[in-house]
PDB file of N, CA, C and O in Angstrom:
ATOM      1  N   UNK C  23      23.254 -13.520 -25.585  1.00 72.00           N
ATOM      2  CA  UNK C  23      24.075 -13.251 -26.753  1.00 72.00           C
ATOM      3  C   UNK C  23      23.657 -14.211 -27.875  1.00 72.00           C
ATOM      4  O   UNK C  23      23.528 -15.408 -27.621  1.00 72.00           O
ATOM      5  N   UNK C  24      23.428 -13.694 -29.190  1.00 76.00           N
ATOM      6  CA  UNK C  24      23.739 -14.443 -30.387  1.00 76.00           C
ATOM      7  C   UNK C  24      24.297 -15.992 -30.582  1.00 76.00           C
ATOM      8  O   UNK C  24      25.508 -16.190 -30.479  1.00 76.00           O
ATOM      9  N   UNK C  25      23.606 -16.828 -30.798  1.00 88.00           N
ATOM     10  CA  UNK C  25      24.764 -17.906 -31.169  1.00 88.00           C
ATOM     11  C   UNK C  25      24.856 -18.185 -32.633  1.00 88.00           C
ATOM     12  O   UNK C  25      23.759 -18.580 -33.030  1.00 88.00           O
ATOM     13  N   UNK C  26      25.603 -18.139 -33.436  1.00 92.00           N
ATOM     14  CA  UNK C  26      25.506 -18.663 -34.953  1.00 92.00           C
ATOM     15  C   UNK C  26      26.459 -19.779 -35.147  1.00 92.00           C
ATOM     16  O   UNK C  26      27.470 -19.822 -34.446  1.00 92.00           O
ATOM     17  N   UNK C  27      26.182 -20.836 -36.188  1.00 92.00           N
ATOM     18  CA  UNK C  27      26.896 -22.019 -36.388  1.00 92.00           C
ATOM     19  C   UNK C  27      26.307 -21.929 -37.990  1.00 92.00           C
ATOM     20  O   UNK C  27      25.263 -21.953 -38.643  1.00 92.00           O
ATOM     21  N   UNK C  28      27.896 -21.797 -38.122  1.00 90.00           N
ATOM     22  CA  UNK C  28      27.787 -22.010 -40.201  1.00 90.00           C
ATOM     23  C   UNK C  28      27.620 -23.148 -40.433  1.00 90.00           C
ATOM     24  O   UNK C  28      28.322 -24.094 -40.077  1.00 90.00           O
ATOM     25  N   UNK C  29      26.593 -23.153 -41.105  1.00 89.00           N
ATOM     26  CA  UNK C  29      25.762 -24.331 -41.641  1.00 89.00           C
ATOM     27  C   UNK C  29      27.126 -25.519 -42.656  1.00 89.00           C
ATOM     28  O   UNK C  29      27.220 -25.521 -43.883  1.00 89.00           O
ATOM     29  N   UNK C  30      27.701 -26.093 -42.023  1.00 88.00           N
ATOM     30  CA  UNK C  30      28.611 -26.683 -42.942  1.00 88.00           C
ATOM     31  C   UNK C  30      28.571 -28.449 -42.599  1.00 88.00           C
ATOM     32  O   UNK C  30      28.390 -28.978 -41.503  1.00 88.00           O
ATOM     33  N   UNK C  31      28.799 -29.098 -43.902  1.00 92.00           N
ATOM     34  CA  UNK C  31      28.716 -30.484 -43.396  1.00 92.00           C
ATOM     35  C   UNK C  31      29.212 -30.996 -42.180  1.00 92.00           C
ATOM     36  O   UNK C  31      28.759 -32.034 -41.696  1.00 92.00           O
ATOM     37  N   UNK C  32      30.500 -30.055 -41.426  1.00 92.00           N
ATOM     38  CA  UNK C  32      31.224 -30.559 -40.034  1.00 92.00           C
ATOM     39  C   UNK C  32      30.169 -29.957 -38.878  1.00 92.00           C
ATOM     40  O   UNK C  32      30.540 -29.887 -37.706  1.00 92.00           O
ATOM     41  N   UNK C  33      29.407 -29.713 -39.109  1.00 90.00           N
ATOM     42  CA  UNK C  33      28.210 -28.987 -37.902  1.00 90.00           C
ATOM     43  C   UNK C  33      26.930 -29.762 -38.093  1.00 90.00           C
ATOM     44  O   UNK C  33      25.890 -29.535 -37.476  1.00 90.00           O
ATOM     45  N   UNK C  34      27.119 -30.795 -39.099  1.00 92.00           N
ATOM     46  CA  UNK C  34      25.918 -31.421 -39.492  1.00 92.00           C
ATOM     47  C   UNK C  34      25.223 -32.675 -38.006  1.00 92.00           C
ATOM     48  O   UNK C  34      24.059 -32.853 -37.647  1.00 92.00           O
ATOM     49  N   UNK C  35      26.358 -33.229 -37.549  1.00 94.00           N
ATOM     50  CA  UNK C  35      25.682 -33.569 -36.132  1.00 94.00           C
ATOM     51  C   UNK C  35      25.336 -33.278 -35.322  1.00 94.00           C
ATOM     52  O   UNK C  35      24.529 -33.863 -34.600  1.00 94.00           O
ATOM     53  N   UNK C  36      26.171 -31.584 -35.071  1.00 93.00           N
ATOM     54  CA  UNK C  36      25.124 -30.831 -33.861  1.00 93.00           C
ATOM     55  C   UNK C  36      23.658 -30.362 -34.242  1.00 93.00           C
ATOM     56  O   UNK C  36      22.684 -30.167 -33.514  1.00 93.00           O
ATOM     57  N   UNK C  37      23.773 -30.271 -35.285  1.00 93.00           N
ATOM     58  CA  UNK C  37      22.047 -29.501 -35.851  1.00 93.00           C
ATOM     59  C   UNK C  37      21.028 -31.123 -35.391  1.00 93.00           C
ATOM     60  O   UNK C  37      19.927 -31.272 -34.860  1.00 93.00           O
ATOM     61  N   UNK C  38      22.222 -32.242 -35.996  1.00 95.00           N
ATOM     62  CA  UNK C  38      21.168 -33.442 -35.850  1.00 95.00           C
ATOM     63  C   UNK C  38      20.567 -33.413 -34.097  1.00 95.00           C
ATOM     64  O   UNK C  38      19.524 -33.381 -33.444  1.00 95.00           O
ATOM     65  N   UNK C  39      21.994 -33.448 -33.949  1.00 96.00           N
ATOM     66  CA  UNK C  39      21.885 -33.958 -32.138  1.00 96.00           C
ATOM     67  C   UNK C  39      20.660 -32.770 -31.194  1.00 96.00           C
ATOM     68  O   UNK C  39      20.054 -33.204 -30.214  1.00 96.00           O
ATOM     69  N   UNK C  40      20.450 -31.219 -31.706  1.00 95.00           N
ATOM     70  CA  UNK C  40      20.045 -30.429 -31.474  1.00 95.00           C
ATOM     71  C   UNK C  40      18.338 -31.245 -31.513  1.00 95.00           C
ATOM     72  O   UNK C  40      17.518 -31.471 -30.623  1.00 95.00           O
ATOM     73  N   UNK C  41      18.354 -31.537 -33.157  1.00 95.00           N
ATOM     74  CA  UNK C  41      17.219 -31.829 -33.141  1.00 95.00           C
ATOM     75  C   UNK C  41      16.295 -32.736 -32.459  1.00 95.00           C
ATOM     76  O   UNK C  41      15.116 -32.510 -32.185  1.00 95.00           O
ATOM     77  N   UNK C  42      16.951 -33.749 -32.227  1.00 97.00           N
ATOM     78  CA  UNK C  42      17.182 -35.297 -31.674  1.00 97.00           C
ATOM     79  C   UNK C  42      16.624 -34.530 -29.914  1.00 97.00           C
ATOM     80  O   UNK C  42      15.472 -34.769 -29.553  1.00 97.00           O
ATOM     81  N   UNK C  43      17.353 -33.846 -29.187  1.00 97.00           N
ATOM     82  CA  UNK C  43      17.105 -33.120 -27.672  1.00 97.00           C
ATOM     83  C   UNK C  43      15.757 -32.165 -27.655  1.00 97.00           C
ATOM     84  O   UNK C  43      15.134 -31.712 -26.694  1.00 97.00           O
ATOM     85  N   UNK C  44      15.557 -32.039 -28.964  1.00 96.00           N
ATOM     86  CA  UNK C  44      13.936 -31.297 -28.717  1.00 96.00           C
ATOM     87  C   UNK C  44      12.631 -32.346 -29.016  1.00 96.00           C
ATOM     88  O   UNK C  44      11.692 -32.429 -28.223  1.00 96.00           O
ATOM     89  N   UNK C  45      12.694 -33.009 -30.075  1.00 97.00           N
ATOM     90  CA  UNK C  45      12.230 -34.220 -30.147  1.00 97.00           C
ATOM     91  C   UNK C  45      11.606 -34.952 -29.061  1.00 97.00           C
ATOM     92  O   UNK C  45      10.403 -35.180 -28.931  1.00 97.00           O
ATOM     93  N   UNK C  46      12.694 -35.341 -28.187  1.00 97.00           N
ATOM     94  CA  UNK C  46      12.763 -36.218 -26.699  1.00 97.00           C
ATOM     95  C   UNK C  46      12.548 -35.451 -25.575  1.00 97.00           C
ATOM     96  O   UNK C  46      12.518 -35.922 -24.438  1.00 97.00           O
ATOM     97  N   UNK C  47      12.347 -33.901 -25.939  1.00 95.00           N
ATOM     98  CA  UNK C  47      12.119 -33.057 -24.847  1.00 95.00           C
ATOM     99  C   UNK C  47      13.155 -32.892 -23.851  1.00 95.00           C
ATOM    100  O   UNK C  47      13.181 -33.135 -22.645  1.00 95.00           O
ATOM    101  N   UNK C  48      13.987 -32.425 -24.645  1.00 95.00           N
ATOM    102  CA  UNK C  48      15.140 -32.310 -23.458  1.00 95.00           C
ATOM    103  C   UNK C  48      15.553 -31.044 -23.841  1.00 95.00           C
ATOM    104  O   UNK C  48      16.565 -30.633 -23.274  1.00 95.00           O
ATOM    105  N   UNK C  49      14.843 -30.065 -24.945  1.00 93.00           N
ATOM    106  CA  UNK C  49      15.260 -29.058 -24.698  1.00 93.00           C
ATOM    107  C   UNK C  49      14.180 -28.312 -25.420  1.00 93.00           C
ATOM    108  O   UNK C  49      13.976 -28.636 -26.590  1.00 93.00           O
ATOM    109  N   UNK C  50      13.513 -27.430 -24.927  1.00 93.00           N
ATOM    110  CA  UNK C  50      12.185 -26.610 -25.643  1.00 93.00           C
ATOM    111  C   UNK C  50      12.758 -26.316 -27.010  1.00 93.00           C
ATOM    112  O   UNK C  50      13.963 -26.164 -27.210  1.00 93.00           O
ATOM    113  N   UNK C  51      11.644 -26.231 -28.113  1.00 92.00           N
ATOM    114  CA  UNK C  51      12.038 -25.243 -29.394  1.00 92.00           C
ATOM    115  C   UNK C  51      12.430 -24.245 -29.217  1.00 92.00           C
ATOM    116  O   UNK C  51      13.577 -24.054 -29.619  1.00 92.00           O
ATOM    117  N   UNK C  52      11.690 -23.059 -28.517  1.00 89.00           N
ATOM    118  CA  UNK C  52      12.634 -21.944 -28.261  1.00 89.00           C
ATOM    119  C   UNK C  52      13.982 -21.781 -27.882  1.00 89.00           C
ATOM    120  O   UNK C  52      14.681 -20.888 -28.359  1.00 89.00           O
ATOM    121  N   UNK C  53      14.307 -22.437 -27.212  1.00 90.00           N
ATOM    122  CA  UNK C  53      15.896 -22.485 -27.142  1.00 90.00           C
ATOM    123  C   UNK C  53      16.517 -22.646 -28.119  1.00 90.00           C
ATOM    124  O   UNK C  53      17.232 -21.813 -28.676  1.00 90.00           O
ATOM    125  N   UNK C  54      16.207 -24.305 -28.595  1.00 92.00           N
ATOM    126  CA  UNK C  54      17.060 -24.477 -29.867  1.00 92.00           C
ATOM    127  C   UNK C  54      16.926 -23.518 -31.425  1.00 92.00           C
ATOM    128  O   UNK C  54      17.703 -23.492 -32.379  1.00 92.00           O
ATOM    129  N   UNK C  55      15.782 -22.876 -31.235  1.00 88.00           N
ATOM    130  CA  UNK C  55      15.451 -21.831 -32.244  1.00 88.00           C
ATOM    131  C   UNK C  55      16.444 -20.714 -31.977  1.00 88.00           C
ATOM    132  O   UNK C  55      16.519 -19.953 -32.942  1.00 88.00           O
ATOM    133  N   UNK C  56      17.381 -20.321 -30.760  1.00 87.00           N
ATOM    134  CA  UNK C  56      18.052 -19.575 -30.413  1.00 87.00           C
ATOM    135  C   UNK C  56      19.202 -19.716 -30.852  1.00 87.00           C
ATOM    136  O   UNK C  56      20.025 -18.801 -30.832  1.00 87.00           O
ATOM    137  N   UNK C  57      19.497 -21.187 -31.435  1.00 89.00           N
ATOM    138  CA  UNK C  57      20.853 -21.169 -32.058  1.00 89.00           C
ATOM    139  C   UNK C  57      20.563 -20.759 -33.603  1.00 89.00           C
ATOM    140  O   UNK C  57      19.370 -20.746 -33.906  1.00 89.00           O
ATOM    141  N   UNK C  58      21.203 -20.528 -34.302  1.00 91.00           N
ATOM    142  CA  UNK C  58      21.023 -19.828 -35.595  1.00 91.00           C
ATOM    143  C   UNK C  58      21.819 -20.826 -36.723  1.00 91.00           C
ATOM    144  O   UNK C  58      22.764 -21.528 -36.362  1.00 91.00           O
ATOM    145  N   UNK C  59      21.460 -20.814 -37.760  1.00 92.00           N
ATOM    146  CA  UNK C  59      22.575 -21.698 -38.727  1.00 92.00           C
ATOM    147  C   UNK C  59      22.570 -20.713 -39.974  1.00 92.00           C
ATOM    148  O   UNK C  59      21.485 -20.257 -40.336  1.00 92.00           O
ATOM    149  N   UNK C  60      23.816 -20.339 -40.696  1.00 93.00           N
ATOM    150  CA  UNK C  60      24.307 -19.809 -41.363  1.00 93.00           C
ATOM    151  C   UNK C  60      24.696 -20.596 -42.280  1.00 93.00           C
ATOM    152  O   UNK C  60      25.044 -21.745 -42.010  1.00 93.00           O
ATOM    153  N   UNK C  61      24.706 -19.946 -43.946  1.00 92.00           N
ATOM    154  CA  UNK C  61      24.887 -20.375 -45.127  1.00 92.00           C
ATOM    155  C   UNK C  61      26.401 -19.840 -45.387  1.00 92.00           C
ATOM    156  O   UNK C  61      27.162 -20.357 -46.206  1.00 92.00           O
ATOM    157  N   UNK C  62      26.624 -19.065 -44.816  1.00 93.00           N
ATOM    158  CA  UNK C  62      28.059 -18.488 -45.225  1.00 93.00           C
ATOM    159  C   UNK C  62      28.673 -17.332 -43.922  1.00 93.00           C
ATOM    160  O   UNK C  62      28.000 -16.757 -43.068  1.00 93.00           O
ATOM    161  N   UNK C  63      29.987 -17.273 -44.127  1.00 93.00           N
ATOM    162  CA  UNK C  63      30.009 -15.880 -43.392  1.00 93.00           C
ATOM    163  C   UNK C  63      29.760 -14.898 -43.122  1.00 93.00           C
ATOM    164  O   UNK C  63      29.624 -14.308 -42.051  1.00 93.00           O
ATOM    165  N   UNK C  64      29.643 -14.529 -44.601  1.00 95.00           N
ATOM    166  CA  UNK C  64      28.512 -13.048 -44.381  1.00 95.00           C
ATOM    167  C   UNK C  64      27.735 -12.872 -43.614  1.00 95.00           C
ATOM    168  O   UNK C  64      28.006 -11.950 -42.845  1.00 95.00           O
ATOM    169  N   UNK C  65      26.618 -13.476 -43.415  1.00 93.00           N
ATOM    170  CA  UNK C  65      25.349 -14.198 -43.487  1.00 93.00           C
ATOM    171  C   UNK C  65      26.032 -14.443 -41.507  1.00 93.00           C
ATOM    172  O   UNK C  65      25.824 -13.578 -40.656  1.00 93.00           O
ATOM    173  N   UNK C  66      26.553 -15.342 -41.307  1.00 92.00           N
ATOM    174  CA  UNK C  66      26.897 -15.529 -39.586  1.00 92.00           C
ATOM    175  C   UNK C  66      26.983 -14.105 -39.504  1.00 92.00           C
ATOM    176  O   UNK C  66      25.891 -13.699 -39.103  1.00 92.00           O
ATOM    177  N   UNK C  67      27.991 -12.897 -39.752  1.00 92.00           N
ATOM    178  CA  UNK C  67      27.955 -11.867 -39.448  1.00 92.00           C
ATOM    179  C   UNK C  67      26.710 -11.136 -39.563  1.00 92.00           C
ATOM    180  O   UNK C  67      26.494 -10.448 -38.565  1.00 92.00           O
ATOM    181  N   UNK C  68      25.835 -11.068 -40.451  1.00 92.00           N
ATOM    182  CA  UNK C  68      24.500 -10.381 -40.339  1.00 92.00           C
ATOM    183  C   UNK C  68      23.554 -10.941 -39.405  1.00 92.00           C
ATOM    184  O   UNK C  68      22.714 -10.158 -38.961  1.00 92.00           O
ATOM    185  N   UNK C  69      23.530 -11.896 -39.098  1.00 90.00           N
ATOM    186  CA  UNK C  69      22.991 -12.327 -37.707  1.00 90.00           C
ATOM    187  C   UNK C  69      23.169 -12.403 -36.448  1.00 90.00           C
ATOM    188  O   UNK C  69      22.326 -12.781 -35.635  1.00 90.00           O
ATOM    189  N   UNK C  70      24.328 -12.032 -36.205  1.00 89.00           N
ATOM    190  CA  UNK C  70      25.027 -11.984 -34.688  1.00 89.00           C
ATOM    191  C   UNK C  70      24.521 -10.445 -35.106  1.00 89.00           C
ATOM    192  O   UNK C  70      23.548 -10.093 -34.438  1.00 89.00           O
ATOM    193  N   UNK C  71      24.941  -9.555 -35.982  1.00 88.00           N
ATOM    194  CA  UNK C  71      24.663  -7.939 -35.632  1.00 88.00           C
ATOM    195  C   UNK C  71      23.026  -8.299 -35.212  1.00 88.00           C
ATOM    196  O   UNK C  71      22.826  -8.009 -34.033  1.00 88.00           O
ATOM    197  N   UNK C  72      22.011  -8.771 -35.790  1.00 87.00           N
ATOM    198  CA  UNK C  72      20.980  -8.409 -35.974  1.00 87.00           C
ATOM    199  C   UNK C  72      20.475  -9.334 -34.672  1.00 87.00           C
ATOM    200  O   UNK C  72      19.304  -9.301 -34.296  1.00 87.00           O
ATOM    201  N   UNK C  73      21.098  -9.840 -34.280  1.00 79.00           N
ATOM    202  CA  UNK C  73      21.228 -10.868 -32.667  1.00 79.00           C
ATOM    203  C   UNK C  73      21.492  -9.538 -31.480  1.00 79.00           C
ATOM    204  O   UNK C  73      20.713  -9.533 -30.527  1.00 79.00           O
ATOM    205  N   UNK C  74      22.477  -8.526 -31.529  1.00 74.00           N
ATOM    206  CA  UNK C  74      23.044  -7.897 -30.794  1.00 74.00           C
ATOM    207  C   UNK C  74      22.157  -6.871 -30.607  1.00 74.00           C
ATOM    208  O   UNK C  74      22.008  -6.310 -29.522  1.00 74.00           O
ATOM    209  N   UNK C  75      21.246  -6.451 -32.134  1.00 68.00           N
ATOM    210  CA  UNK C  75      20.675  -4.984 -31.952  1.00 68.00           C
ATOM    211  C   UNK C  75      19.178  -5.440 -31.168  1.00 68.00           C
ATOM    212  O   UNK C  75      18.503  -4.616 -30.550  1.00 68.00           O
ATOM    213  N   UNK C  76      18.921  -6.420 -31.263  1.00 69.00           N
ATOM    214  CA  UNK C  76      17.594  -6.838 -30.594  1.00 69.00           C
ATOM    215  C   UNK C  76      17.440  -8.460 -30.137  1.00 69.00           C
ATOM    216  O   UNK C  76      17.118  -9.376 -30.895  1.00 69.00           O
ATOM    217  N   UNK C  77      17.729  -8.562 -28.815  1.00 61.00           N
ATOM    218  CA  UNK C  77      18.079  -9.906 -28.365  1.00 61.00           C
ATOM    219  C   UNK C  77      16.768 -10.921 -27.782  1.00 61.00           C
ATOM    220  O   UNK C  77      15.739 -10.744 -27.131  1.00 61.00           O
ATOM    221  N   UNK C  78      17.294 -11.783 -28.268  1.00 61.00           N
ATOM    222  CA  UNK C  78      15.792 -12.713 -27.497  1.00 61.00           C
ATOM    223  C   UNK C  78      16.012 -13.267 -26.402  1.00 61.00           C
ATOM    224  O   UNK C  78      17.069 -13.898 -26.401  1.00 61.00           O
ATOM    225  N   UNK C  79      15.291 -13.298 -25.208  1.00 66.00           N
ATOM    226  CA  UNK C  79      15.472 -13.415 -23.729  1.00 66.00           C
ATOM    227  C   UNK C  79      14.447 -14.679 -23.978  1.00 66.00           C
ATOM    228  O   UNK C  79      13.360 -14.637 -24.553  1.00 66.00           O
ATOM    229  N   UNK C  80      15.217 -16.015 -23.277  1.00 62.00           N
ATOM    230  CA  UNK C  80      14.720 -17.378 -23.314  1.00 62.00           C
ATOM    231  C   UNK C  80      14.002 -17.630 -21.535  1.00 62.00           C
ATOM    232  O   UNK C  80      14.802 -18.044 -20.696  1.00 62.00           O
ATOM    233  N   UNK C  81      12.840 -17.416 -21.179  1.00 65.00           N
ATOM    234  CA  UNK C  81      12.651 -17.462 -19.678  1.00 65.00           C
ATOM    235  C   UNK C  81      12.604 -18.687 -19.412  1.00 65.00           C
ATOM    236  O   UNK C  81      12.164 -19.419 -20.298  1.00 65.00           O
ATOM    237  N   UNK C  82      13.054 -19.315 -18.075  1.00 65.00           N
ATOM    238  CA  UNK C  82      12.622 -20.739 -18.392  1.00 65.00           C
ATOM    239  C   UNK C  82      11.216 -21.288 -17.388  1.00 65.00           C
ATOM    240  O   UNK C  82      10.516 -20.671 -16.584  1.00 65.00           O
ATOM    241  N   UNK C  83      11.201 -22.284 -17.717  1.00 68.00           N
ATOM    242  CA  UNK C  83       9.157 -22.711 -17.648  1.00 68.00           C
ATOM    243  C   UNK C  83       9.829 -23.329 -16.418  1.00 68.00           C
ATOM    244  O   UNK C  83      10.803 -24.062 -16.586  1.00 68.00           O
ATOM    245  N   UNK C  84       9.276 -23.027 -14.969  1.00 70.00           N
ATOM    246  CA  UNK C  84       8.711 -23.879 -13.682  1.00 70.00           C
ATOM    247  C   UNK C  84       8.204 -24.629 -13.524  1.00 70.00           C
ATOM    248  O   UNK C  84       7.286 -24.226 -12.810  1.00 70.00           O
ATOM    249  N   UNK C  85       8.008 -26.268 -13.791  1.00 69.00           N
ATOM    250  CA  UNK C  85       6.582 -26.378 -14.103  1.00 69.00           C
ATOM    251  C   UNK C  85       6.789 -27.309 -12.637  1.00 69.00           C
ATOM    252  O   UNK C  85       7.713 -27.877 -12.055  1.00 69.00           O
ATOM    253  N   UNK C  86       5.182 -27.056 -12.429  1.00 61.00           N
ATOM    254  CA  UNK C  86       4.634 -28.215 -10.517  1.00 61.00           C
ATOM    255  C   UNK C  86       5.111 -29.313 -10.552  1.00 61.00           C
ATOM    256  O   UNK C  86       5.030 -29.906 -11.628  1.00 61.00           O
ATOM    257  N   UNK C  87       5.713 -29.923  -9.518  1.00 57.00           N
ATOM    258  CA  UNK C  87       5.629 -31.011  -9.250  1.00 57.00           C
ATOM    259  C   UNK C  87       4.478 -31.622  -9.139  1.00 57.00           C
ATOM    260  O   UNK C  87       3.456 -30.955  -8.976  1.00 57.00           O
ATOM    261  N   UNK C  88       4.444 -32.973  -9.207  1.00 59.00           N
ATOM    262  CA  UNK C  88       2.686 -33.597  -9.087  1.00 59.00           C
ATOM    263  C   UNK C  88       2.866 -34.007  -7.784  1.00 59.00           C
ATOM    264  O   UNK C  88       3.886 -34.324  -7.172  1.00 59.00           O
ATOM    265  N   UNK C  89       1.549 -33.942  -7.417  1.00 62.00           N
ATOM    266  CA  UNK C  89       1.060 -33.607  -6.224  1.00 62.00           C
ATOM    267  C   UNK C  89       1.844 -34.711  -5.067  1.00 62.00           C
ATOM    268  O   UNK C  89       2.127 -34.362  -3.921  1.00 62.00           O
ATOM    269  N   UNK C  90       2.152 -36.270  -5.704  1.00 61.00           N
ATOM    270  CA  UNK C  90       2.922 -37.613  -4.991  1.00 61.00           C
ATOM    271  C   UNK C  90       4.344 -36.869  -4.496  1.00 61.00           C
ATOM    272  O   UNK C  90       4.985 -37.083  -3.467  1.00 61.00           O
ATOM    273  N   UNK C  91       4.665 -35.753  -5.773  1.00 57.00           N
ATOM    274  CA  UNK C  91       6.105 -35.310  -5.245  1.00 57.00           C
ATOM    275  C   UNK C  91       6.751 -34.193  -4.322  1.00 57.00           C
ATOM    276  O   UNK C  91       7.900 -33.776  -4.465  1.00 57.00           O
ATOM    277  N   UNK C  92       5.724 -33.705  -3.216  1.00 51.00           N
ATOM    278  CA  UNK C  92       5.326 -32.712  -3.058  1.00 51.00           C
ATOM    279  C   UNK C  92       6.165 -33.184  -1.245  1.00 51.00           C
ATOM    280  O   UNK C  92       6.118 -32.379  -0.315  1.00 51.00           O
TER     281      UNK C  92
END
C-alpha cells in the first residue's frame, strides 16, 4: 500500500531520521523511496490514488553469509 506523509515542518524529523537509516544502511533507498512526501493535500490524495492504481512491490535482498559464518 501507498504511504504518503505531508511534507510539513512537524514531519521534518522523520524525513531527517529516514534519511539518516539509509545513509548508515539500515534501510535500502528503495524502501525509503516508497514513502512519499506531499506538498499539500491534494497532492497526498493524488498519490495514494496513483500508489493504488499501480503499486511498487519492495523484494527484499538475501544476502550470504561469509563463509566464517556458515
Amino acid at each position: 500500500k501507498p504511504v504518503v506523509v505531508l511534507d510539513d515542518p512537524l514531519w521534518a524529523p522523520l524525513r531527517a531520521q529516514v534519511d539518516l537509516m539509509v545513509a548508515r544502511g539500515f534501510v535500502r533507498r528503495e524502501a525509503a523511496d516508497a514513502l512519499q512526501w506531499a506538498a499539500s493535500v491534494a497532492e497526498a490524495f493524488d498519490l495514494l490514488e496513483a500508489g493504488l492504481a499501480s503499486p511498487t512491490r519492495i523484494v527484499p535482498v538475501i544476502e550470504e553469509a561469509p563463509e566464517g559464518d556458515r
